[in-house]
Amino acid sequence: MLPQQRLELAVSIAQEAGERIVAARQSQSFNQQLKNGQELVTDVDVAVDTLISERLDASLPGEQRLSEELAPDREVMRTAEALWVIDPIDGTVNFAHGLYHVAVSIAWVSEGKTRLGVVHAPFLGETYTALYGQGAWRNGKPIHASRTTSLQRCLVGTGFPYRRDSRPPLMRRLMAVLEHCQDVRRNGSAALDLCDVACGRLDAYYESVSPWDFAAGVLIAREAGARHGHLYPCPKGIPEDLYGENLLVCAPEIHAELGDLLRAADANELRTY
């Protein structure tokens, strides 16, 4: 199946999944529990992951998947030549609380590179798509990342881990950004934060997240002209397109300066111990 055909399939599946998510919200017919004692998950997450897996199997039987609920074993990133990377509901806490920043994220990775990405936001009526080397779109119209050159005018998106004991070291990064940039937004969906970078609503995004959270969104942002990188070197054996630690995605002209700012904040944190 050609990349364009795969993209069309992924869009169709993501939109069907979005309809399932909206229906579940309207009926309030879902249960909630904590995964690993701290991360919220609902039975809708599992049902939507199952739906996506079934639809992919029906069209492309036997292709490998990495998905948050049904196939979360990250070792597949090291061995698979091609891989679907799926987050059935990015923004589960938002979904459970009735907020709108909720997305279905589907990416296809081949030979270590993300070849297509779909992020569908059912409550916002937006579908973001990208093909490797061919650009990015929102609802079928081309989108472009911010071209800001001023860190002081930069609106930055980020997020925080579920583990509360992991949050204090990140506060220095946050304080540095608040001191040197225009402001910060925390919307609760990494996939949609990256899409906001892609269409210029945000100038930058940094965070450490799981591969299913960002794989599609990073491609969309990159194809829209944003610069993608990591604050520190990536480990060997994992494709950079699937390594989610210390991500930085932003307008090209501020990437180096913002990266230096965040690394300096980390160094200040280390000096306090």
PDB file of C-alpha atoms in Angstrom:
ATOM      1  CA  MET A   1       0.000   0.000   0.000  1.00  0.00           C
ATOM      2  CA  LEU A   2       1.399   3.412  -1.005  1.00  0.00           C
ATOM      3  CA  PRO A   3       2.008   6.083   1.685  1.00  0.00           C
ATOM      4  CA  GLN A   4      -0.892   8.211   0.424  1.00  0.00           C
ATOM      5  CA  GLN A   5      -3.226   5.209   0.659  1.00  0.00           C
ATOM      6  CA  ARG A   6      -1.949   4.483   4.156  1.00  0.00           C
ATOM      7  CA  LEU A   7      -2.610   8.093   5.112  1.00  0.00           C
ATOM      8  CA  GLU A   8      -6.157   7.929   3.785  1.00  0.00           C
ATOM      9  CA  LEU A   9      -6.735   4.722   5.742  1.00  0.00           C
ATOM     10  CA  ALA A  10      -5.325   6.257   8.934  1.00  0.00           C
ATOM     11  CA  VAL A  11      -7.532   9.346   8.555  1.00  0.00           C
ATOM     12  CA  SER A  12     -10.632   7.189   8.092  1.00  0.00           C
ATOM     13  CA  ILE A  13      -9.769   5.097  11.152  1.00  0.00           C
ATOM     14  CA  ALA A  14      -8.940   8.133  13.298  1.00  0.00           C
ATOM     15  CA  GLN A  15     -12.217   9.823  12.435  1.00  0.00           C
ATOM     16  CA  GLU A  16     -14.199   6.678  13.212  1.00  0.00           C
ATOM     17  CA  ALA A  17     -12.345   6.459  16.525  1.00  0.00           C
ATOM     18  CA  GLY A  18     -13.221  10.103  17.162  1.00  0.00           C
ATOM     19  CA  GLU A  19     -16.906   9.357  16.684  1.00  0.00           C
ATOM     20  CA  ARG A  20     -16.612   6.596  19.282  1.00  0.00           C
ATOM     21  CA  ILE A  21     -14.943   8.992  21.711  1.00  0.00           C
ATOM     22  CA  VAL A  22     -17.615  11.680  21.267  1.00  0.00           C
ATOM     23  CA  ALA A  23     -20.410   9.146  21.733  1.00  0.00           C
ATOM     24  CA  ALA A  24     -18.818   7.872  24.942  1.00  0.00           C
ATOM     25  CA  ARG A  25     -18.501  11.418  26.286  1.00  0.00           C
ATOM     26  CA  GLN A  26     -22.125  12.204  25.467  1.00  0.00           C
ATOM     27  CA  SER A  27     -23.430   9.057  27.133  1.00  0.00           C
ATOM     28  CA  GLN A  28     -20.987   9.224  30.060  1.00  0.00           C
ATOM     29  CA  SER A  29     -20.884   5.440  29.799  1.00  0.00           C
ATOM     30  CA  PHE A  30     -17.274   4.807  30.749  1.00  0.00           C
ATOM     31  CA  ASN A  31     -15.312   3.688  33.764  1.00  0.00           C
ATOM     32  CA  GLN A  32     -12.077   5.175  35.071  1.00  0.00           C
ATOM     33  CA  GLN A  33      -9.148   3.632  36.865  1.00  0.00           C
ATOM     34  CA  LEU A  34      -5.482   4.332  37.563  1.00  0.00           C
ATOM     35  CA  LYS A  35      -2.844   2.549  35.496  1.00  0.00           C
ATOM     36  CA  ASN A  36       0.376   1.838  37.409  1.00  0.00           C
ATOM     37  CA  GLY A  37      -1.193   3.596  40.368  1.00  0.00           C
ATOM     38  CA  GLN A  38      -0.963   7.105  38.895  1.00  0.00           C
ATOM     39  CA  GLU A  39      -2.026   7.372  35.235  1.00  0.00           C
ATOM     40  CA  LEU A  40      -5.708   7.714  34.447  1.00  0.00           C
ATOM     41  CA  VAL A  41      -7.157   5.281  31.901  1.00  0.00           C
ATOM     42  CA  THR A  42     -10.764   4.677  30.880  1.00  0.00           C
ATOM     43  CA  ASP A  43     -12.395   1.715  29.223  1.00  0.00           C
ATOM     44  CA  VAL A  44     -12.905   4.006  26.215  1.00  0.00           C
ATOM     45  CA  ASP A  45      -9.106   4.143  25.759  1.00  0.00           C
ATOM     46  CA  VAL A  46      -9.058   0.363  25.487  1.00  0.00           C
ATOM     47  CA  ALA A  47     -12.145   0.198  23.266  1.00  0.00           C
ATOM     48  CA  VAL A  48     -10.752   2.779  20.841  1.00  0.00           C
ATOM     49  CA  ASP A  49      -7.341   1.083  20.760  1.00  0.00           C
ATOM     50  CA  THR A  50      -9.156  -2.163  19.938  1.00  0.00           C
ATOM     51  CA  LEU A  51     -11.148  -0.457  17.181  1.00  0.00           C
ATOM     52  CA  ILE A  52      -8.019   0.990  15.563  1.00  0.00           C
ATOM     53  CA  SER A  53      -6.193  -2.338  15.772  1.00  0.00           C
ATOM     54  CA  GLU A  54      -9.118  -4.197  14.203  1.00  0.00           C
ATOM     55  CA  ARG A  55      -9.378  -1.703  11.348  1.00  0.00           C
ATOM     56  CA  LEU A  56      -5.649  -1.888  10.624  1.00  0.00           C
ATOM     57  CA  ASP A  57      -5.704  -5.691  10.749  1.00  0.00           C
ATOM     58  CA  ALA A  58      -8.616  -5.786   8.326  1.00  0.00           C
ATOM     59  CA  SER A  59      -6.730  -3.713   5.728  1.00  0.00           C
ATOM     60  CA  LEU A  60      -3.098  -4.541   6.528  1.00  0.00           C
ATOM     61  CA  PRO A  61      -3.029  -7.862   8.379  1.00  0.00           C
ATOM     62  CA  GLY A  62       0.018  -8.712  10.430  1.00  0.00           C
ATOM     63  CA  GLU A  63       1.665  -5.279  10.489  1.00  0.00           C
ATOM     64  CA  GLN A  64       3.332  -4.501  13.807  1.00  0.00           C
ATOM     65  CA  ARG A  65       1.947  -1.935  16.226  1.00  0.00           C
ATOM     66  CA  LEU A  66       3.058   0.040  19.238  1.00  0.00           C
ATOM     67  CA  SER A  67      -0.012   1.351  21.048  1.00  0.00           C
ATOM     68  CA  GLU A  68      -0.553   2.741  24.510  1.00  0.00           C
ATOM     69  CA  GLU A  69      -3.121   0.237  25.747  1.00  0.00           C
ATOM     70  CA  LEU A  70      -2.934  -2.989  23.723  1.00  0.00           C
ATOM     71  CA  ALA A  71       0.697  -3.138  22.566  1.00  0.00           C
ATOM     72  CA  PRO A  72       2.847  -0.949  24.834  1.00  0.00           C
ATOM     73  CA  ASP A  73       6.091  -3.012  24.652  1.00  0.00           C
ATOM     74  CA  ARG A  74       8.681  -0.477  23.492  1.00  0.00           C
ATOM     75  CA  GLU A  75      11.222  -3.134  22.552  1.00  0.00           C
ATOM     76  CA  VAL A  76       9.453  -3.327  19.197  1.00  0.00           C
ATOM     77  CA  MET A  77      10.992   0.080  18.400  1.00  0.00           C
ATOM     78  CA  ARG A  78      14.420  -1.560  18.281  1.00  0.00           C
ATOM     79  CA  THR A  79      13.480  -4.433  16.004  1.00  0.00           C
ATOM     80  CA  ALA A  80      10.582  -3.520  13.730  1.00  0.00           C
ATOM     81  CA  GLU A  81      11.358  -2.363  10.194  1.00  0.00           C
ATOM     82  CA  ALA A  82       7.877  -0.852   9.978  1.00  0.00           C
ATOM     83  CA  LEU A  83       5.499   0.041  12.785  1.00  0.00           C
ATOM     84  CA  TRP A  84       2.153   1.691  13.466  1.00  0.00           C
ATOM     85  CA  VAL A  85       2.363   3.954  16.535  1.00  0.00           C
ATOM     86  CA  ILE A  86      -1.022   4.640  18.112  1.00  0.00           C
ATOM     87  CA  ASP A  87      -2.463   6.676  20.957  1.00  0.00           C
ATOM     88  CA  PRO A  88      -6.199   5.963  21.061  1.00  0.00           C
ATOM     89  CA  ILE A  89      -6.902   8.933  23.333  1.00  0.00           C
ATOM     90  CA  ASP A  90      -4.183  11.486  23.866  1.00  0.00           C
ATOM     91  CA  GLY A  91      -5.517  13.642  26.674  1.00  0.00           C
ATOM     92  CA  THR A  92      -7.377  11.024  28.684  1.00  0.00           C
ATOM     93  CA  VAL A  93      -7.631  13.299  31.729  1.00  0.00           C
ATOM     94  CA  ASN A  94      -9.141  15.999  29.514  1.00  0.00           C
ATOM     95  CA  PHE A  95     -11.584  13.466  28.091  1.00  0.00           C
ATOM     96  CA  ALA A  96     -12.684  12.307  31.537  1.00  0.00           C
ATOM     97  CA  HIS A  97     -13.143  15.893  32.762  1.00  0.00           C
ATOM     98  CA  GLY A  98     -15.134  17.124  29.790  1.00  0.00           C
ATOM     99  CA  LEU A  99     -12.381  19.242  28.218  1.00  0.00           C
ATOM    100  CA  TYR A 100     -11.887  19.552  24.471  1.00  0.00           C
ATOM    101  CA  HIS A 101      -8.134  18.969  24.035  1.00  0.00           C
ATOM    102  CA  VAL A 102      -8.451  15.276  23.184  1.00  0.00           C
ATOM    103  CA  ALA A 103      -6.950  13.551  20.154  1.00  0.00           C
ATOM    104  CA  VAL A 104      -6.514  10.277  18.317  1.00  0.00           C
ATOM    105  CA  SER A 105      -2.911   9.951  17.138  1.00  0.00           C
ATOM    106  CA  ILE A 106      -1.771   7.492  14.452  1.00  0.00           C
ATOM    107  CA  ALA A 107       1.676   7.380  12.855  1.00  0.00           C
ATOM    108  CA  TRP A 108       3.397   4.932  10.547  1.00  0.00           C
ATOM    109  CA  VAL A 109       7.158   4.518  10.882  1.00  0.00           C
ATOM    110  CA  SER A 110       9.323   2.741   8.324  1.00  0.00           C
ATOM    111  CA  GLU A 111      13.089   2.200   8.510  1.00  0.00           C
ATOM    112  CA  GLY A 112      13.282   4.445  11.554  1.00  0.00           C
ATOM    113  CA  LYS A 113      11.534   7.426   9.951  1.00  0.00           C
ATOM    114  CA  THR A 114       7.960   8.548  10.506  1.00  0.00           C
ATOM    115  CA  ARG A 115       6.342   8.450   7.071  1.00  0.00           C
ATOM    116  CA  LEU A 116       2.836   9.641   7.875  1.00  0.00           C
ATOM    117  CA  GLY A 117       0.990  11.168  10.768  1.00  0.00           C
ATOM    118  CA  VAL A 118      -2.647  11.783  11.635  1.00  0.00           C
ATOM    119  CA  VAL A 119      -3.900  13.670  14.679  1.00  0.00           C
ATOM    120  CA  HIS A 120      -7.675  13.954  14.888  1.00  0.00           C
ATOM    121  CA  ALA A 121      -9.300  16.195  17.506  1.00  0.00           C
ATOM    122  CA  PRO A 122     -12.974  15.158  17.523  1.00  0.00           C
ATOM    123  CA  PHE A 123     -14.237  17.844  19.913  1.00  0.00           C
ATOM    124  CA  LEU A 124     -12.423  20.606  18.031  1.00  0.00           C
ATOM    125  CA  GLY A 125     -13.391  19.438  14.549  1.00  0.00           C
ATOM    126  CA  GLU A 126      -9.775  19.369  13.381  1.00  0.00           C
ATOM    127  CA  THR A 127      -7.805  16.687  11.559  1.00  0.00           C
ATOM    128  CA  TYR A 128      -4.077  17.220  11.068  1.00  0.00           C
ATOM    129  CA  THR A 129      -2.157  15.155   8.525  1.00  0.00           C
ATOM    130  CA  ALA A 130       1.348  14.926   7.122  1.00  0.00           C
ATOM    131  CA  LEU A 131       3.333  12.825   4.679  1.00  0.00           C
ATOM    132  CA  TYR A 132       7.110  12.650   4.898  1.00  0.00           C
ATOM    133  CA  GLY A 133       8.599  15.243   2.567  1.00  0.00           C
ATOM    134  CA  GLN A 134       5.230  16.455   1.294  1.00  0.00           C
ATOM    135  CA  GLY A 135       3.976  18.997   3.833  1.00  0.00           C
ATOM    136  CA  ALA A 136       1.297  19.193   6.513  1.00  0.00           C
ATOM    137  CA  TRP A 137      -2.394  20.037   6.515  1.00  0.00           C
ATOM    138  CA  ARG A 138      -5.287  20.896   8.824  1.00  0.00           C
ATOM    139  CA  ASN A 139      -8.661  19.807   7.465  1.00  0.00           C
ATOM    140  CA  GLY A 140      -7.060  19.510   4.044  1.00  0.00           C
ATOM    141  CA  LYS A 141      -5.486  22.992   3.962  1.00  0.00           C
ATOM    142  CA  PRO A 142      -1.709  23.562   4.192  1.00  0.00           C
ATOM    143  CA  ILE A 143      -0.341  24.778   7.519  1.00  0.00           C
ATOM    144  CA  HIS A 144       2.927  26.466   8.441  1.00  0.00           C
ATOM    145  CA  ALA A 145       4.836  26.799  11.677  1.00  0.00           C
ATOM    146  CA  SER A 146       5.729  30.093  13.315  1.00  0.00           C
ATOM    147  CA  ARG A 147       8.685  32.032  11.945  1.00  0.00           C
ATOM    148  CA  THR A 148       9.296  34.062  15.079  1.00  0.00           C
ATOM    149  CA  THR A 149      12.878  35.063  15.769  1.00  0.00           C
ATOM    150  CA  SER A 150      12.259  36.499  19.235  1.00  0.00           C
ATOM    151  CA  LEU A 151      12.403  34.326  22.335  1.00  0.00           C
ATOM    152  CA  GLN A 152      10.657  37.105  24.283  1.00  0.00           C
ATOM    153  CA  ARG A 153       7.608  36.819  22.016  1.00  0.00           C
ATOM    154  CA  CYS A 154       7.594  33.029  22.075  1.00  0.00           C
ATOM    155  CA  LEU A 155       4.464  31.243  23.368  1.00  0.00           C
ATOM    156  CA  VAL A 156       5.562  27.847  24.667  1.00  0.00           C
ATOM    157  CA  GLY A 157       3.635  24.630  25.258  1.00  0.00           C
ATOM    158  CA  THR A 158       4.715  21.939  27.697  1.00  0.00           C
ATOM    159  CA  GLY A 159       3.379  19.319  30.096  1.00  0.00           C
ATOM    160  CA  PHE A 160       4.288  17.445  33.247  1.00  0.00           C
ATOM    161  CA  PRO A 161       4.584  13.751  34.127  1.00  0.00           C
ATOM    162  CA  TYR A 162       1.956  11.884  36.130  1.00  0.00           C
ATOM    163  CA  ARG A 163       4.540  10.994  38.780  1.00  0.00           C
ATOM    164  CA  ARG A 164       4.524  13.876  41.210  1.00  0.00           C
ATOM    165  CA  ASP A 165       8.066  13.149  42.389  1.00  0.00           C
ATOM    166  CA  SER A 166       9.285  13.722  38.820  1.00  0.00           C
ATOM    167  CA  ARG A 167       7.895  17.239  38.639  1.00  0.00           C
ATOM    168  CA  PRO A 168      10.166  19.336  40.931  1.00  0.00           C
ATOM    169  CA  PRO A 169      13.271  19.107  38.673  1.00  0.00           C
ATOM    170  CA  LEU A 170      11.168  20.476  35.794  1.00  0.00           C
ATOM    171  CA  MET A 171      10.158  23.594  37.679  1.00  0.00           C
ATOM    172  CA  ARG A 172      13.441  25.350  36.913  1.00  0.00           C
ATOM    173  CA  ARG A 173      12.810  24.830  33.214  1.00  0.00           C
ATOM    174  CA  LEU A 174       9.358  26.298  33.643  1.00  0.00           C
ATOM    175  CA  MET A 175      10.651  29.299  35.587  1.00  0.00           C
ATOM    176  CA  ALA A 176      13.325  29.948  32.957  1.00  0.00           C
ATOM    177  CA  VAL A 177      10.744  29.873  30.172  1.00  0.00           C
ATOM    178  CA  LEU A 178       8.380  32.156  32.093  1.00  0.00           C
ATOM    179  CA  GLU A 179      11.230  34.596  32.692  1.00  0.00           C
ATOM    180  CA  HIS A 180      12.513  34.733  29.117  1.00  0.00           C
ATOM    181  CA  CYS A 181       9.476  33.948  26.923  1.00  0.00           C
ATOM    182  CA  GLN A 182       6.048  35.496  26.463  1.00  0.00           C
ATOM    183  CA  ASP A 183       4.078  32.833  28.347  1.00  0.00           C
ATOM    184  CA  VAL A 184       3.396  29.106  28.766  1.00  0.00           C
ATOM    185  CA  ARG A 185       0.420  26.930  27.865  1.00  0.00           C
ATOM    186  CA  ARG A 186      -0.327  23.488  29.306  1.00  0.00           C
ATOM    187  CA  ASN A 187      -3.202  21.958  27.328  1.00  0.00           C
ATOM    188  CA  GLY A 188      -2.881  18.315  28.345  1.00  0.00           C
ATOM    189  CA  SER A 189      -2.339  16.703  24.934  1.00  0.00           C
ATOM    190  CA  ALA A 190       1.168  16.425  23.513  1.00  0.00           C
ATOM    191  CA  ALA A 191      -0.192  15.503  20.082  1.00  0.00           C
ATOM    192  CA  LEU A 192      -2.290  18.679  19.913  1.00  0.00           C
ATOM    193  CA  ASP A 193       0.491  20.842  21.348  1.00  0.00           C
ATOM    194  CA  LEU A 194       2.664  19.693  18.453  1.00  0.00           C
ATOM    195  CA  CYS A 195      -0.120  20.419  15.989  1.00  0.00           C
ATOM    196  CA  ASP A 196      -0.435  23.884  17.515  1.00  0.00           C
ATOM    197  CA  VAL A 197       3.266  24.362  16.789  1.00  0.00           C
ATOM    198  CA  ALA A 198       2.625  23.113  13.255  1.00  0.00           C
ATOM    199  CA  CYS A 199      -0.002  25.780  12.560  1.00  0.00           C
ATOM    200  CA  GLY A 200       1.699  28.609  14.473  1.00  0.00           C
ATOM    201  CA  ARG A 201      -0.627  28.794  17.468  1.00  0.00           C
ATOM    202  CA  LEU A 202       2.363  27.909  19.625  1.00  0.00           C
ATOM    203  CA  ASP A 203       5.927  28.938  18.812  1.00  0.00           C
ATOM    204  CA  ALA A 204       7.535  26.072  20.728  1.00  0.00           C
ATOM    205  CA  TYR A 205       6.924  22.885  22.662  1.00  0.00           C
ATOM    206  CA  TYR A 206       9.179  20.922  25.021  1.00  0.00           C
ATOM    207  CA  GLU A 207       8.486  17.854  27.142  1.00  0.00           C
ATOM    208  CA  SER A 208       9.416  14.211  27.738  1.00  0.00           C
ATOM    209  CA  VAL A 209       6.656  11.895  26.520  1.00  0.00           C
ATOM    210  CA  SER A 210       5.982   8.383  25.242  1.00  0.00           C
ATOM    211  CA  PRO A 211       6.376   7.552  21.532  1.00  0.00           C
ATOM    212  CA  TRP A 212       2.630   7.189  20.955  1.00  0.00           C
ATOM    213  CA  ASP A 213       2.095  10.699  22.351  1.00  0.00           C
ATOM    214  CA  PHE A 214       4.270  12.488  19.829  1.00  0.00           C
ATOM    215  CA  ALA A 215       5.145  10.338  16.785  1.00  0.00           C
ATOM    216  CA  ALA A 216       2.409  11.724  14.524  1.00  0.00           C
ATOM    217  CA  GLY A 217       2.534  15.251  15.918  1.00  0.00           C
ATOM    218  CA  VAL A 218       6.266  15.667  15.450  1.00  0.00           C
ATOM    219  CA  LEU A 219       6.038  14.726  11.783  1.00  0.00           C
ATOM    220  CA  ILE A 220       3.161  17.178  11.302  1.00  0.00           C
ATOM    221  CA  ALA A 221       5.136  19.974  12.986  1.00  0.00           C
ATOM    222  CA  ARG A 222       8.305  19.174  11.070  1.00  0.00           C
ATOM    223  CA  GLU A 223       6.528  19.029   7.726  1.00  0.00           C
ATOM    224  CA  ALA A 224       4.962  22.411   8.550  1.00  0.00           C
ATOM    225  CA  GLY A 225       8.438  23.898   8.922  1.00  0.00           C
ATOM    226  CA  ALA A 226       9.169  23.549  12.641  1.00  0.00           C
ATOM    227  CA  ARG A 227      12.537  22.269  13.814  1.00  0.00           C
ATOM    228  CA  HIS A 228      12.562  19.066  15.850  1.00  0.00           C
ATOM    229  CA  GLY A 229      15.354  17.882  18.093  1.00  0.00           C
ATOM    230  CA  HIS A 230      16.353  16.719  21.565  1.00  0.00           C
ATOM    231  CA  LEU A 231      18.049  18.622  24.348  1.00  0.00           C
ATOM    232  CA  TYR A 232      20.538  15.798  24.834  1.00  0.00           C
ATOM    233  CA  PRO A 233      21.926  13.001  22.615  1.00  0.00           C
ATOM    234  CA  CYS A 234      19.599  10.092  21.899  1.00  0.00           C
ATOM    235  CA  PRO A 235      20.601   6.546  22.908  1.00  0.00           C
ATOM    236  CA  LYS A 236      21.685   4.132  20.232  1.00  0.00           C
ATOM    237  CA  GLY A 237      19.240   1.517  19.017  1.00  0.00           C
ATOM    238  CA  ILE A 238      16.090   3.655  19.184  1.00  0.00           C
ATOM    239  CA  PRO A 239      15.050   5.743  16.157  1.00  0.00           C
ATOM    240  CA  GLU A 240      15.241   9.439  16.955  1.00  0.00           C
ATOM    241  CA  ASP A 241      11.723   9.807  15.543  1.00  0.00           C
ATOM    242  CA  LEU A 242      10.461   7.575  18.381  1.00  0.00           C
ATOM    243  CA  TYR A 243      12.635   8.823  21.250  1.00  0.00           C
ATOM    244  CA  GLY A 244      10.489  11.057  23.421  1.00  0.00           C
ATOM    245  CA  GLU A 245      12.842  12.234  26.155  1.00  0.00           C
ATOM    246  CA  ASN A 246      13.669  15.944  26.239  1.00  0.00           C
ATOM    247  CA  LEU A 247      11.914  16.846  23.016  1.00  0.00           C
ATOM    248  CA  LEU A 248      12.155  20.371  21.670  1.00  0.00           C
ATOM    249  CA  VAL A 249      10.035  21.362  18.656  1.00  0.00           C
ATOM    250  CA  CYS A 250       9.773  25.008  17.689  1.00  0.00           C
ATOM    251  CA  ALA A 251      10.210  27.777  15.162  1.00  0.00           C
ATOM    252  CA  PRO A 252      13.600  27.202  13.511  1.00  0.00           C
ATOM    253  CA  GLU A 253      15.168  30.528  14.442  1.00  0.00           C
ATOM    254  CA  ILE A 254      14.653  30.091  18.199  1.00  0.00           C
ATOM    255  CA  HIS A 255      15.537  26.385  18.469  1.00  0.00           C
ATOM    256  CA  ALA A 256      19.163  26.866  19.507  1.00  0.00           C
ATOM    257  CA  GLU A 257      18.442  29.714  21.938  1.00  0.00           C
ATOM    258  CA  LEU A 258      15.539  27.943  23.623  1.00  0.00           C
ATOM    259  CA  GLY A 259      17.542  24.726  23.849  1.00  0.00           C
ATOM    260  CA  ASP A 260      20.393  26.583  25.559  1.00  0.00           C
ATOM    261  CA  LEU A 261      17.917  28.146  27.989  1.00  0.00           C
ATOM    262  CA  LEU A 262      16.433  24.773  28.980  1.00  0.00           C
ATOM    263  CA  ARG A 263      19.837  23.101  29.352  1.00  0.00           C
ATOM    264  CA  ALA A 264      21.046  25.994  31.496  1.00  0.00           C
ATOM    265  CA  ALA A 265      18.004  25.513  33.728  1.00  0.00           C
ATOM    266  CA  ASP A 266      18.919  21.825  34.081  1.00  0.00           C
ATOM    267  CA  ALA A 267      22.483  22.758  35.011  1.00  0.00           C
ATOM    268  CA  ASN A 268      21.218  25.160  37.682  1.00  0.00           C
ATOM    269  CA  GLU A 269      19.047  22.359  39.068  1.00  0.00           C
ATOM    270  CA  LEU A 270      22.054  20.063  39.367  1.00  0.00           C
ATOM    271  CA  ARG A 271      24.093  22.735  41.149  1.00  0.00           C
ATOM    272  CA  THR A 272      21.452  22.998  43.899  1.00  0.00           C
ATOM    273  CA  TYR A 273      22.209  19.459  45.131  1.00  0.00           C
TER     274      TYR A 273
END
